[in-house]
Coordinates of C-alpha atoms and ligand atoms in Angstrom, one line a residue:
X1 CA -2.2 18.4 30.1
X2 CA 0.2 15.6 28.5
X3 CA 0.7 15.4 24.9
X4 CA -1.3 12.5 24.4
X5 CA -4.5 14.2 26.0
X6 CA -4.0 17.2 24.0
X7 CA -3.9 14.9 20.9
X8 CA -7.4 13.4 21.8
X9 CA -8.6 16.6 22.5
X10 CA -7.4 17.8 18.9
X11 CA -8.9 14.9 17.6
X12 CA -12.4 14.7 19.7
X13 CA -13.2 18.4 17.7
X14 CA -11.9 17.0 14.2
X15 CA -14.3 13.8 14.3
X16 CA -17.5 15.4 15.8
X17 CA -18.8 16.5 12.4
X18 CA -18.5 12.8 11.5
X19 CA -21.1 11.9 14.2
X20 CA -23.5 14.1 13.0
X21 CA -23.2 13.4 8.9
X22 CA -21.7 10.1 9.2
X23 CA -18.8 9.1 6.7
X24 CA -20.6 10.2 3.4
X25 CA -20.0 8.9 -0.4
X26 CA -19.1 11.5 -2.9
X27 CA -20.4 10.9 -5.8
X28 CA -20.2 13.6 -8.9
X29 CA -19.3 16.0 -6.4
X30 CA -22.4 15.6 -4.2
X31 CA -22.7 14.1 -0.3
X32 CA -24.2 10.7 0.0
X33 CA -25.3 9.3 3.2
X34 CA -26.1 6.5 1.5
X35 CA -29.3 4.1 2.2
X36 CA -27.7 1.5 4.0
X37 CA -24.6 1.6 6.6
X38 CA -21.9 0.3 8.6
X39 CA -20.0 1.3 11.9
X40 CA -16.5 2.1 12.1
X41 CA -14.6 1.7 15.4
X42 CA -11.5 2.9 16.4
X43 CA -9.1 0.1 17.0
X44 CA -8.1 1.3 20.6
X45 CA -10.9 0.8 23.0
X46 CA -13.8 -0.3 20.3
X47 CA -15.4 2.8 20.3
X48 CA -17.5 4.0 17.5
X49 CA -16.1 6.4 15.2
X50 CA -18.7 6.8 12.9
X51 CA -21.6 5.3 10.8
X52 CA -20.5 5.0 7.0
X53 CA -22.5 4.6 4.0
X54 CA -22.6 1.5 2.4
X55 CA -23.0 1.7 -1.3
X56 CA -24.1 -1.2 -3.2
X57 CA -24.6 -1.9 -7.0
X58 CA -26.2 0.9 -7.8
X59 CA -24.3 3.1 -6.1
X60 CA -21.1 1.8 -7.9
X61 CA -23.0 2.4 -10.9
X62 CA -24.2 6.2 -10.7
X63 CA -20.5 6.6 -9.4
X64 CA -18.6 5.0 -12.7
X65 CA -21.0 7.0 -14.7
X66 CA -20.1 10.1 -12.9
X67 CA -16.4 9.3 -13.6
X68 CA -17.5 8.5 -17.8
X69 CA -19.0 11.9 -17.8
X70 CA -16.2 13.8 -16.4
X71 CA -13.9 11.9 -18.5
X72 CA -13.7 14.0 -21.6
X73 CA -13.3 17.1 -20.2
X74 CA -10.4 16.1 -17.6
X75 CA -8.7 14.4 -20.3
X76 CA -8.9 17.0 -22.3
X77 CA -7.7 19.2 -20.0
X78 CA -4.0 20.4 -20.9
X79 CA -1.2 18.7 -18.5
X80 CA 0.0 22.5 -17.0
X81 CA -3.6 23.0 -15.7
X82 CA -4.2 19.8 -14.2
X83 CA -0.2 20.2 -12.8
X84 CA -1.5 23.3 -11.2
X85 CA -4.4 21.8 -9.6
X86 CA -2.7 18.5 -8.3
X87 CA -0.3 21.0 -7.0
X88 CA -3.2 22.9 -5.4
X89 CA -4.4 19.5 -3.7
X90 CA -0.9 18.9 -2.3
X91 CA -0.8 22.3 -0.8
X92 CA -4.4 21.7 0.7
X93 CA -3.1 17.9 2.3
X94 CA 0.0 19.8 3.4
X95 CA -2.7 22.2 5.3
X96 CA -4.4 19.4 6.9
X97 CA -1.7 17.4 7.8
X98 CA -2.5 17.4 11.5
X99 CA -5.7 16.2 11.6
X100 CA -4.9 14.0 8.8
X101 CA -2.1 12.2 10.8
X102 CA -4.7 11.9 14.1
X103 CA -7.7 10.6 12.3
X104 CA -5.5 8.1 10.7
X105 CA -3.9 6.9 13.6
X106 CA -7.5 6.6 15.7
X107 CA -9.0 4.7 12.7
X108 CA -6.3 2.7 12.3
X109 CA -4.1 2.2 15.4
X110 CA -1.0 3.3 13.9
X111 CA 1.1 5.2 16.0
X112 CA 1.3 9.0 15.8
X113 CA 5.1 9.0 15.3
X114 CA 4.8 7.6 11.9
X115 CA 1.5 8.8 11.0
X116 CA 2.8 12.5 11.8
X117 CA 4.4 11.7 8.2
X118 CA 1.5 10.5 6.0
X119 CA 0.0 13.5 5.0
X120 CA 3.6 15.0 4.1
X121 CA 4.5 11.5 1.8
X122 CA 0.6 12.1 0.3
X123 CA 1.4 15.6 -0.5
X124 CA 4.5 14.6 -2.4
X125 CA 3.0 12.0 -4.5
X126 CA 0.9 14.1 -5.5
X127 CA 3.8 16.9 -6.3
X128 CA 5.6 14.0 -8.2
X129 CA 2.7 13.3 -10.4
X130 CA 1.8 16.9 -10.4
X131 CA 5.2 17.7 -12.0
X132 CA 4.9 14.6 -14.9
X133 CA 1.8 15.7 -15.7
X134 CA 2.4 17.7 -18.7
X135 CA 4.5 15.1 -20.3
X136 CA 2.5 12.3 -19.6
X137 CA 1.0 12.3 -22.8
X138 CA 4.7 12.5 -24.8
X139 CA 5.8 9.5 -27.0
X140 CA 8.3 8.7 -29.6
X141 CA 9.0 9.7 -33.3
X142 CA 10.0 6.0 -34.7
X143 CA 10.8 6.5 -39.0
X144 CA 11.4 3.7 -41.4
X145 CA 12.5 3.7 -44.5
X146 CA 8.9 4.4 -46.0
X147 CA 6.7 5.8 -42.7
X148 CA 6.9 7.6 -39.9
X149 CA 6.1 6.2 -36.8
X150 CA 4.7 8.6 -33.9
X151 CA 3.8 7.1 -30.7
X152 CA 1.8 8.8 -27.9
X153 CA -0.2 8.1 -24.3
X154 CA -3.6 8.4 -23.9
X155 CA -5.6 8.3 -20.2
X156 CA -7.3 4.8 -20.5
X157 CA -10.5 6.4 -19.2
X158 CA -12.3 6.1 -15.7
X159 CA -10.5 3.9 -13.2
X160 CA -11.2 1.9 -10.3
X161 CA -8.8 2.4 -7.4
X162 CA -9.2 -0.3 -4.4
X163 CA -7.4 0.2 -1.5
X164 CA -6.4 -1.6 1.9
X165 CA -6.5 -0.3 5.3
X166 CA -2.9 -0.6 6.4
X167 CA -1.8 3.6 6.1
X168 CA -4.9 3.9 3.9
X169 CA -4.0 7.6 3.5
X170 CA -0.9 7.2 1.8
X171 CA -1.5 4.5 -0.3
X172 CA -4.4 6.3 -1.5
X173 CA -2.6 9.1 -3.0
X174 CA 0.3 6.4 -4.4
X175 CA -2.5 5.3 -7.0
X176 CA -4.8 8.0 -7.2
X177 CA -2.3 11.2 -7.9
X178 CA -1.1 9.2 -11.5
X179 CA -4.6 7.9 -11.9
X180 CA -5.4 11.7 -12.2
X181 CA -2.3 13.0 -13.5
X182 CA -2.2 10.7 -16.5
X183 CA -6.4 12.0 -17.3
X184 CA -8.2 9.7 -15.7
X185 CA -11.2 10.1 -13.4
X186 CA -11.4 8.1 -10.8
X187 CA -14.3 5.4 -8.6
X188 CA -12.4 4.9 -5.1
X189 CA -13.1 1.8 -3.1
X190 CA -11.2 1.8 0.3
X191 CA -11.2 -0.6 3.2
X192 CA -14.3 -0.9 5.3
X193 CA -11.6 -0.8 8.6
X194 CA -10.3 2.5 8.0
X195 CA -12.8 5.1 5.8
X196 CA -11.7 7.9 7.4
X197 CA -8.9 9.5 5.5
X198 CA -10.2 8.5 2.3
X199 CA -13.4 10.6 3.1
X200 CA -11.0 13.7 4.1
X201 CA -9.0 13.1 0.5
X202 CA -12.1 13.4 -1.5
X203 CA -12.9 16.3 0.3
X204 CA -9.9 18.0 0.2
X205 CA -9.9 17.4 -3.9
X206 CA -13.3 18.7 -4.1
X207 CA -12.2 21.9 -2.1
X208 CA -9.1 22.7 -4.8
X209 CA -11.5 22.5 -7.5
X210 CA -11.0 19.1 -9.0
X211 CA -13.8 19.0 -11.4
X212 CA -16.9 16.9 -10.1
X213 CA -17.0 13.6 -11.1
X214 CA -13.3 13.6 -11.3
X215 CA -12.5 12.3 -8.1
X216 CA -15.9 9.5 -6.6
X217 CA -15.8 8.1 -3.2
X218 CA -17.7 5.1 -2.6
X219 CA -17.3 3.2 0.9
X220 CA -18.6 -0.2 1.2
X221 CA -17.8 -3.8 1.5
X222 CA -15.8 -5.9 -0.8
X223 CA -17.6 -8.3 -1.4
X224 CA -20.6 -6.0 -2.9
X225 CA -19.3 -2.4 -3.5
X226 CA -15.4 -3.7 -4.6
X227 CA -16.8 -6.7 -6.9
X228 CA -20.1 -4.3 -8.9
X229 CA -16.8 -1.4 -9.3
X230 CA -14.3 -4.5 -10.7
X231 CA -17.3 -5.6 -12.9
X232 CA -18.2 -2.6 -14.3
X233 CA -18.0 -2.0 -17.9
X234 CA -17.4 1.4 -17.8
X235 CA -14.6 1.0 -15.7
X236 CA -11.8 0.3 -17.9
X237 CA -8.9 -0.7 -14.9
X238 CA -8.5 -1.4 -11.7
X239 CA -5.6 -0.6 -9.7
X240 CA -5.8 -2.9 -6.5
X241 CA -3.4 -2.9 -3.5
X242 CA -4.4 -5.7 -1.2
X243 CA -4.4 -9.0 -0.4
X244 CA -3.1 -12.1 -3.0
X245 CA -5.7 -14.1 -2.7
X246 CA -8.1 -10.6 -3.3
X247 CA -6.4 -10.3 -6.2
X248 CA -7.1 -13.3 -7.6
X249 CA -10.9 -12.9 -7.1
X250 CA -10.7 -9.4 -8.5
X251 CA -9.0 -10.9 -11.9
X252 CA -11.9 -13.3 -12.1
X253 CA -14.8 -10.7 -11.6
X254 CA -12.5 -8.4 -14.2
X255 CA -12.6 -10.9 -16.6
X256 CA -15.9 -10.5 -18.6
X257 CA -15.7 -6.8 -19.3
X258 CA -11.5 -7.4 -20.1
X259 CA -10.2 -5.1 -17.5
X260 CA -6.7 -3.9 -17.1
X261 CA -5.6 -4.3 -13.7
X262 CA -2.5 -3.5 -11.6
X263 CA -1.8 -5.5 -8.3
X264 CA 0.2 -5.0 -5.2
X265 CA -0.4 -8.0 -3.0
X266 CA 1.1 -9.2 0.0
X267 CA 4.7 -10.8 0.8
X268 CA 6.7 -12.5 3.6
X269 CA 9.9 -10.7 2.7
X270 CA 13.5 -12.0 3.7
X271 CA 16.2 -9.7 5.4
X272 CA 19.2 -12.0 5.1
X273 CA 22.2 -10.9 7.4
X274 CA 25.6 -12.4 6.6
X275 CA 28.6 -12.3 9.1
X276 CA 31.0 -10.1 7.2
X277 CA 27.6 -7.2 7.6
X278 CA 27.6 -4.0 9.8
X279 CA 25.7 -5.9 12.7
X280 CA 24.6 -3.0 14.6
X281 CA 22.6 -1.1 11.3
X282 CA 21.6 -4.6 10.2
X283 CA 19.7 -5.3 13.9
X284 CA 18.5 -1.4 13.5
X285 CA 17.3 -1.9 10.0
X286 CA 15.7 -5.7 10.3
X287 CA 14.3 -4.2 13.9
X288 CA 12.4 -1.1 12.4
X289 CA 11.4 -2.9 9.4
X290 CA 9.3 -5.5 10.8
X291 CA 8.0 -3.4 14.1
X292 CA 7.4 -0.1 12.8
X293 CA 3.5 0.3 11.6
X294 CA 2.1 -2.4 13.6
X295 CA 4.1 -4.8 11.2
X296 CA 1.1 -4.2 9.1
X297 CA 3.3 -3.3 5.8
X298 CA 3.5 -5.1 3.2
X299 CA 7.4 -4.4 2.8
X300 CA 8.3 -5.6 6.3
X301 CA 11.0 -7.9 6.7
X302 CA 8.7 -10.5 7.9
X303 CA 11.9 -13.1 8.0
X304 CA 15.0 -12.8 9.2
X305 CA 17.6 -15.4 7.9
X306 CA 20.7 -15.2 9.9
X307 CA 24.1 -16.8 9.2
X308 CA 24.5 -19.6 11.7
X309 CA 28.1 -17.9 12.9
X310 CA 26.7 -14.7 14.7
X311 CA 23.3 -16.1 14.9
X312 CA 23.2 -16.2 18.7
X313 CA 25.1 -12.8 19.3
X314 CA 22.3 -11.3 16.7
X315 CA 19.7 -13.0 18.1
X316 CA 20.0 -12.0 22.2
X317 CA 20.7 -8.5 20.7
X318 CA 17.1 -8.6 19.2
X319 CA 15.5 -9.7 21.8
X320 CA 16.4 -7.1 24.1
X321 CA 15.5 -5.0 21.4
X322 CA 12.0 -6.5 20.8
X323 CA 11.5 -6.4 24.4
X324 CA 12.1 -2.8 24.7
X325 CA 9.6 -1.3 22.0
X326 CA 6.8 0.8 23.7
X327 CA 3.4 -0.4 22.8
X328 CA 0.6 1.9 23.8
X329 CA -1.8 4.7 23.0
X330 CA -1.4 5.3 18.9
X331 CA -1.8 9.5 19.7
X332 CA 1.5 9.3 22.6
X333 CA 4.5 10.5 20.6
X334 CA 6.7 7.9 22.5
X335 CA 4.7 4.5 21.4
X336 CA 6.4 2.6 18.3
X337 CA 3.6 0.0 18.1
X338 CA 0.1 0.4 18.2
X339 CA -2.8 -1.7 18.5
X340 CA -4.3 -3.9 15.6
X341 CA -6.6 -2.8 13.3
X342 CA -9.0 -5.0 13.6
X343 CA -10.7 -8.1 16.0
X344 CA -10.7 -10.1 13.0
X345 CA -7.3 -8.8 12.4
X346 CA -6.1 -9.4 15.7
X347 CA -7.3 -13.3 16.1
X348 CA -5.3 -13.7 12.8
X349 CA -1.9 -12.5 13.8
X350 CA -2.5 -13.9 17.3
X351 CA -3.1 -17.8 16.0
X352 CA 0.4 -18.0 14.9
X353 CA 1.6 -17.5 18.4
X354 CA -0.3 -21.2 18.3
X355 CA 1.3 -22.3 15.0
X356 CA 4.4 -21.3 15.9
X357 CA 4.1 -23.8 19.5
X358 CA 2.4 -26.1 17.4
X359 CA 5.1 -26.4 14.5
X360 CA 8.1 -26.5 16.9
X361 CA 9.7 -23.1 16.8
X362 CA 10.7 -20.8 19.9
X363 CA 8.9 -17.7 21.0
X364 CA 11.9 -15.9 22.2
X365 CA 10.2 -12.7 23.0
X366 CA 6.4 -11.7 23.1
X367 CA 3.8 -14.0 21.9
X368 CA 1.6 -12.1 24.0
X369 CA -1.8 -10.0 24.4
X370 CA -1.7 -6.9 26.8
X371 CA -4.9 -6.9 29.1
X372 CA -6.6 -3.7 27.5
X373 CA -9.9 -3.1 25.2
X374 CA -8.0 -2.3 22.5
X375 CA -6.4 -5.1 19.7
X376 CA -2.9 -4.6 21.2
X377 CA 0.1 -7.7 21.2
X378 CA 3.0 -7.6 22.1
X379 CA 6.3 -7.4 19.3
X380 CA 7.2 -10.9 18.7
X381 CA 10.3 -13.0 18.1
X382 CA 10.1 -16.9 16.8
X383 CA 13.7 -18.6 16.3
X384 CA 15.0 -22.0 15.5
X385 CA 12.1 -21.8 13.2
X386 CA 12.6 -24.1 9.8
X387 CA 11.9 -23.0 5.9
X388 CA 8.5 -25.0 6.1
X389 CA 6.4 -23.5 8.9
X390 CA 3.6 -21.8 8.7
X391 CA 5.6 -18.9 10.5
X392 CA 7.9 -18.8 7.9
X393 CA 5.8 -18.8 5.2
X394 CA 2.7 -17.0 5.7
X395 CA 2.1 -13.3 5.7
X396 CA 1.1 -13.0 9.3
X397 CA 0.4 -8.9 9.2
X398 CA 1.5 -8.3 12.4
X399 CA 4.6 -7.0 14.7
X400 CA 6.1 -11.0 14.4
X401 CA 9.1 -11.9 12.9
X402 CA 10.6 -15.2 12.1
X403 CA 14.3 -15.9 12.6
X404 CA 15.8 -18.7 10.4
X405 CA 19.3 -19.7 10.6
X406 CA 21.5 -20.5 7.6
X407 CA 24.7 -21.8 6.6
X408 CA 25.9 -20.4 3.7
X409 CA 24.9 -18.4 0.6
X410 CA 23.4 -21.2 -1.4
X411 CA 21.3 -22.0 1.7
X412 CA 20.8 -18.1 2.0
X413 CA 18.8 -17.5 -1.4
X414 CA 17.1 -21.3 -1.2
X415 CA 15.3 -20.1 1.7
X416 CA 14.8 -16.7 0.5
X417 CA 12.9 -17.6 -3.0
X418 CA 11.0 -20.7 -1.6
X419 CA 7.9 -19.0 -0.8
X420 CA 4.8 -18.4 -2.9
X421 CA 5.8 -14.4 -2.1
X422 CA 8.3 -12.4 -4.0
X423 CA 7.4 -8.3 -3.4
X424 CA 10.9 -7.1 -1.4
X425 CA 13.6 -8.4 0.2
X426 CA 16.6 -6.9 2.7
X427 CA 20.5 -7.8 2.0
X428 CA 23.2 -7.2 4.7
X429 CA 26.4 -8.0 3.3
X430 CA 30.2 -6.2 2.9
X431 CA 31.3 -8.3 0.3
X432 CA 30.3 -6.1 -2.8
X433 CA 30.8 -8.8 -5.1
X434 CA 28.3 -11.4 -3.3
X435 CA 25.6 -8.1 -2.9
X436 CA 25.7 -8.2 -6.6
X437 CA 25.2 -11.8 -7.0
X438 CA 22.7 -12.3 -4.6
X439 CA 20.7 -10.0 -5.6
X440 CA 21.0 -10.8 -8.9
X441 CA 19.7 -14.1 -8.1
X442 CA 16.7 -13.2 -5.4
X443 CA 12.8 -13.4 -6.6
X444 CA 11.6 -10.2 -5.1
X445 CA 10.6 -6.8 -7.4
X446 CA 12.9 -4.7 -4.9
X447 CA 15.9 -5.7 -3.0
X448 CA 17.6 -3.0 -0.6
X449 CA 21.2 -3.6 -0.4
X450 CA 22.7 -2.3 3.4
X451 CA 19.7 -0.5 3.3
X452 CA 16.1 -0.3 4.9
X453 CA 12.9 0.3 3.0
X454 CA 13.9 3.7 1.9
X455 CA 12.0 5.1 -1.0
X456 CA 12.7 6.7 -3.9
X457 CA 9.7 8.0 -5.9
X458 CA 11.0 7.8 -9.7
X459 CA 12.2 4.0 -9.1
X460 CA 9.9 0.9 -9.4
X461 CA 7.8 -0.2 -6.5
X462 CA 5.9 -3.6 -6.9
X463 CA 6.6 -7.1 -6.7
X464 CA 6.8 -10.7 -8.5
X465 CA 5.4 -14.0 -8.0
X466 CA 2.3 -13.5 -5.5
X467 CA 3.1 -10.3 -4.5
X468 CA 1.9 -8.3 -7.6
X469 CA 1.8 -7.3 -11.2
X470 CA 2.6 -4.5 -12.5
X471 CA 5.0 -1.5 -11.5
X472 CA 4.1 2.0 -9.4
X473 CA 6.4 5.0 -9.6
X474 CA 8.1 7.1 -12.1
X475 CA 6.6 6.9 -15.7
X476 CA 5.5 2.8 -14.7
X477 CA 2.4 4.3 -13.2
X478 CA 1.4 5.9 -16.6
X479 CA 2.2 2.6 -18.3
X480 CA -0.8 1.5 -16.6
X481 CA -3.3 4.3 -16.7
X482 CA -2.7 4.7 -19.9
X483 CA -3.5 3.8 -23.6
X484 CA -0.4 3.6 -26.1
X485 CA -1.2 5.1 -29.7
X486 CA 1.2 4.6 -32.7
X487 CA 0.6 7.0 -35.8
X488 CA 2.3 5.4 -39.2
X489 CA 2.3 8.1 -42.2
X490 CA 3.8 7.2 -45.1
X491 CA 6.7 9.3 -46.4
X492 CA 6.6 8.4 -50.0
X493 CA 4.7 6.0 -52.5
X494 CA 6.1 2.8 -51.2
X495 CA 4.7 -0.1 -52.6
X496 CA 1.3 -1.2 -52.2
X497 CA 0.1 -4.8 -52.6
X498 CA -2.5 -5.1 -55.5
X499 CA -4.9 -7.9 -55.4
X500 CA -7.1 -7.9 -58.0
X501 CA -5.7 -5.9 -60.2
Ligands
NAD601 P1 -7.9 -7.1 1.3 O1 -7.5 -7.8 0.1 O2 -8.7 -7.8 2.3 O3 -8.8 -5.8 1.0 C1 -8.3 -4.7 0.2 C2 -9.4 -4.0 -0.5 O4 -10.1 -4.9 -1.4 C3 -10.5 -3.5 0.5 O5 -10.9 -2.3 0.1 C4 -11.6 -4.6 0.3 O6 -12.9 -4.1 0.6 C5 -11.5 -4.9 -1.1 N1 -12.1 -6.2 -1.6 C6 -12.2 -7.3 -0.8 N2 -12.8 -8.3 -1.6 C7 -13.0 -7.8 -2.8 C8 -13.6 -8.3 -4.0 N3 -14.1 -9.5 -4.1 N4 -13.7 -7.4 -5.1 C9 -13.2 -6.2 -5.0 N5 -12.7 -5.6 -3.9 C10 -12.6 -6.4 -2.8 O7 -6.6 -6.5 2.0 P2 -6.4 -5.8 3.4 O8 -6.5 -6.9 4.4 O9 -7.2 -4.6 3.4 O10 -4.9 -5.3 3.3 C11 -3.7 -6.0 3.7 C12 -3.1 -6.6 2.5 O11 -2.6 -5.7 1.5 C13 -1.8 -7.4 2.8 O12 -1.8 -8.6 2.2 C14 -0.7 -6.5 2.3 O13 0.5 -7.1 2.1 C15 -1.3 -5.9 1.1 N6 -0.6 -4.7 0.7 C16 0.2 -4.7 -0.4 C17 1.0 -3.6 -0.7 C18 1.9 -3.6 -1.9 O14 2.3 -2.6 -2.3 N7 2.3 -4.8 -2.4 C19 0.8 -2.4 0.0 C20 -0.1 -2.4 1.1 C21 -0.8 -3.6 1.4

């Protein structure tokens, strides 16, 4: 039996359960199948996965006032219990982490070699917040001459947490481990294209005895379940990690009930590559950061601007390279890109193969469909592409990249900051002195220097311009689910001014 059969096997006995209940809500701890649905399909051959409830207003509703009730209790809760218990969840992700990785990779199409991972990143988020836990709450002792000043955090109250479908799993622990770290309970909205893991991460919360309530699940469509949870006033924020223009609507439907909200939108990130730069780790590191996950990241290094002396050389290298990545079955340990996520998905990415014909540029390598049932193309390359296209300016999703030539480093950072985008961006460079400069000077929330996306869980993550507001990571994530307090007492009789008197 190859590897890739035993994976389907391993995954045909996880998922049968599903077609017997269905993907279910949980909602103050209790199973919902919910009164209306909607099919999921797995991304490789179209076949159904499972029928998912689809929760609507009212839904949302009994859902945020499961999350009001638990509230007190969980905030109240003191941070070495809840440290304990978040530690408890990571140890029963760490348990699942196989079935985990498969489910996410058949809902999805990501392939196995990254998803393998998922589970393990999930588990540490929720370790790192685990760990800040107890001091979450911890301010600052601030005296004047006359008062002293105590500050402190409190949990902001129930949450809404609205996710995308691009490694759903992962990002889903990224918000909701702070969320419940800091106190707060939780309404969780994820992607109609990939339920699955979302469904196994409730569960899995449930089964280390997180309070119910705590933790609510509610599957559904944007448009209906993610607007009534962004509209609801007992929600107090909404952390949302999707698409710009989502983000917009979600700030308008926010509006009326005056909600907090944290963003991490889309991009069209730069990895600039000057001639003095290591070469070979700069092809490895632009190469793996725009093809690894389906290019559905939104950290990929979605353009390439090369200096125009050792454009050529760096551009045959990467074709050969784009022309060797293995695209095929997401649960075969040797494919690096998988198919799509999505039909609607897949028409997307594949109209730029016209807009890049259209608008003049080069398809130097793929530009492709395979023949298959599945939402597979093939890893693309577009050179002597200008600042203005489309290619070069919109976030296309996808395993594409666009290559743009430059001159020098004035050109370099014009062309870098002169998109509507500003999330991450990729400097290869030996000249330390420029590295700091540059960077310096580049519009993006987090530049890697020689460096691919590599993550460090106390430091920032988030982006500027259209690609976000607001900070994850470190204590920035309790900046947002949380309420600051300052306490003035006075420390004498200072002087009080009588009116009237
Ligand atoms: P999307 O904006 O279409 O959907 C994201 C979520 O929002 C889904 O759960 C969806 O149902 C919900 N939604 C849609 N309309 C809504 C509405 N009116 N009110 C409330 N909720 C609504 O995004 P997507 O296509 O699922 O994900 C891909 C996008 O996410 C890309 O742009 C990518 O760059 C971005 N992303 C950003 C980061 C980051 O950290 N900056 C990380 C991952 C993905």
């Amino acid at each position: 039996m190859s590897t890739l059969d035993k994976n389907l096997s391993r995954l045909g006995h996880h998922l049968e359960r599903f077609a017997e209940t269905g993907i279910q809500n949980l909602i103050g701890g209790k199973d919902e199948a919910g009164s209306k649905t909607f099919e999921t399909r797995s991304p490789v051959d179209e076949s159904l996965i499972a029928h998912v409830a689809r929760a609507d207003s009212s839904d949302i509703d009994r859902a945020a006032k499961a999350a009001k009730a638990a509230f007190p209790e969980w905030a109240a809760m003191p941070g070495k219990e809840r440290k304990a218990l978040l530690h408890k969840i990571a140890d029963a992700i760490e348990a699942r982490a196989e079935e985990i990785a498969l489910c996410e990779c058949w809902d999805t199409g990501q392939a196995l070699r990254f998803m393998s991972k998922a589970a393990l990143r999930g588990a540490a988020n929720f370790r790192f917040y685990a760990d800040l836990a107890p001091s979450a709450q911890d301010g600052k002792s601030l005296p004047s001459p006359d008062h002293l000043n105590i500050t402190g955090r409190k949990p902001i109250g129930p949450v809404g947490v609205i996710t995308p479908w691009n490694t759903p799993f992962m990002l889903s622990t990224w918000k909701i481990a702070p969320a419940l770290a800091a106190g707060c309970t939780v309404v969780h909205k994820p992607a109609e294209f990939s339920p699955l893991t979302a469904r196994l991460l409730s569960e899995i919360c449930r089964d280390a005895g997180l309070p119910d309530g705590v933790l609510n699940l509610v599957n559904g469509m944007g448009e209906d379940a993610g607007k009534a949870l962004t509209e609801h006033p007992d929600i107090k924020a909404i952390a949302f990690v999707g698409e710009s223009r989502t983000g917009s609507m979600i700030m308008k439907q926010g509006a009326d009930t005056l909600k907090r909200v944290h963003f991490e939108l889309g991009g069209k990130n730069p990895v600039i590559v000057f001639d003095d730069a290591d070469l070979d780790r700069a092809l490895d590191a632009a190469v793996f950061m725009i093809y690894s996950l389906n290019g559905e990241r939104c950290t990929s290094s979605s353009r390439l601007l090369i200096q125009e002396s050792v454009r050529e050389e760096f551009e045959a290298k990467l074709v050969k390279r784009v022309g060797n990545i293995r695209v095929g079955h997401p649960l075969d340990p040797t494919t690096e890109v998988g198919p799509l996520i999505h039909k609607v998905h897949y028409d997307k990415v594949v109209s730029y193969f016209d807009f890049a014909r259209e608008d003049g540029a080069t398809i130097a390598a793929g530009g492709t469909t395979p023949e298959s049932d599945g939402h597979y193309v093939a890893p693309t390359l577009f050179t002597n592409a200008t600042p203005q296209m489309r290619i070069a300016q919109e976030e296309i999703f996808g395993p594409v990249l666009t290559s743009i030539p430059f001159k020098d480093e004035a050109e370099a950072l014009h062309i870098a900051n002169d998109v509507a985008y500003g999330l991450a961006g990729y400097l290869w460079t030996n000249d330390l002195t420029r590295a700091l400069r540059f960077s310096d000077a580049m519009e993006a929330g987090m530049i890697w220097v020689n460096s691919e996306n590599v993550r460090h869980l106390p430091a920032p993550f988030g982006g500027t311009k259209a690609s976000g507001i607001g900070r994850d990571g470190g204590d920035w994530s309790f900046e947002f689910y949380m309420e600051q307090k300052n306490i003035a007492i006075a420390t004498g009789l200072h002087r009080i001014p009588q009116l009237g008197a």
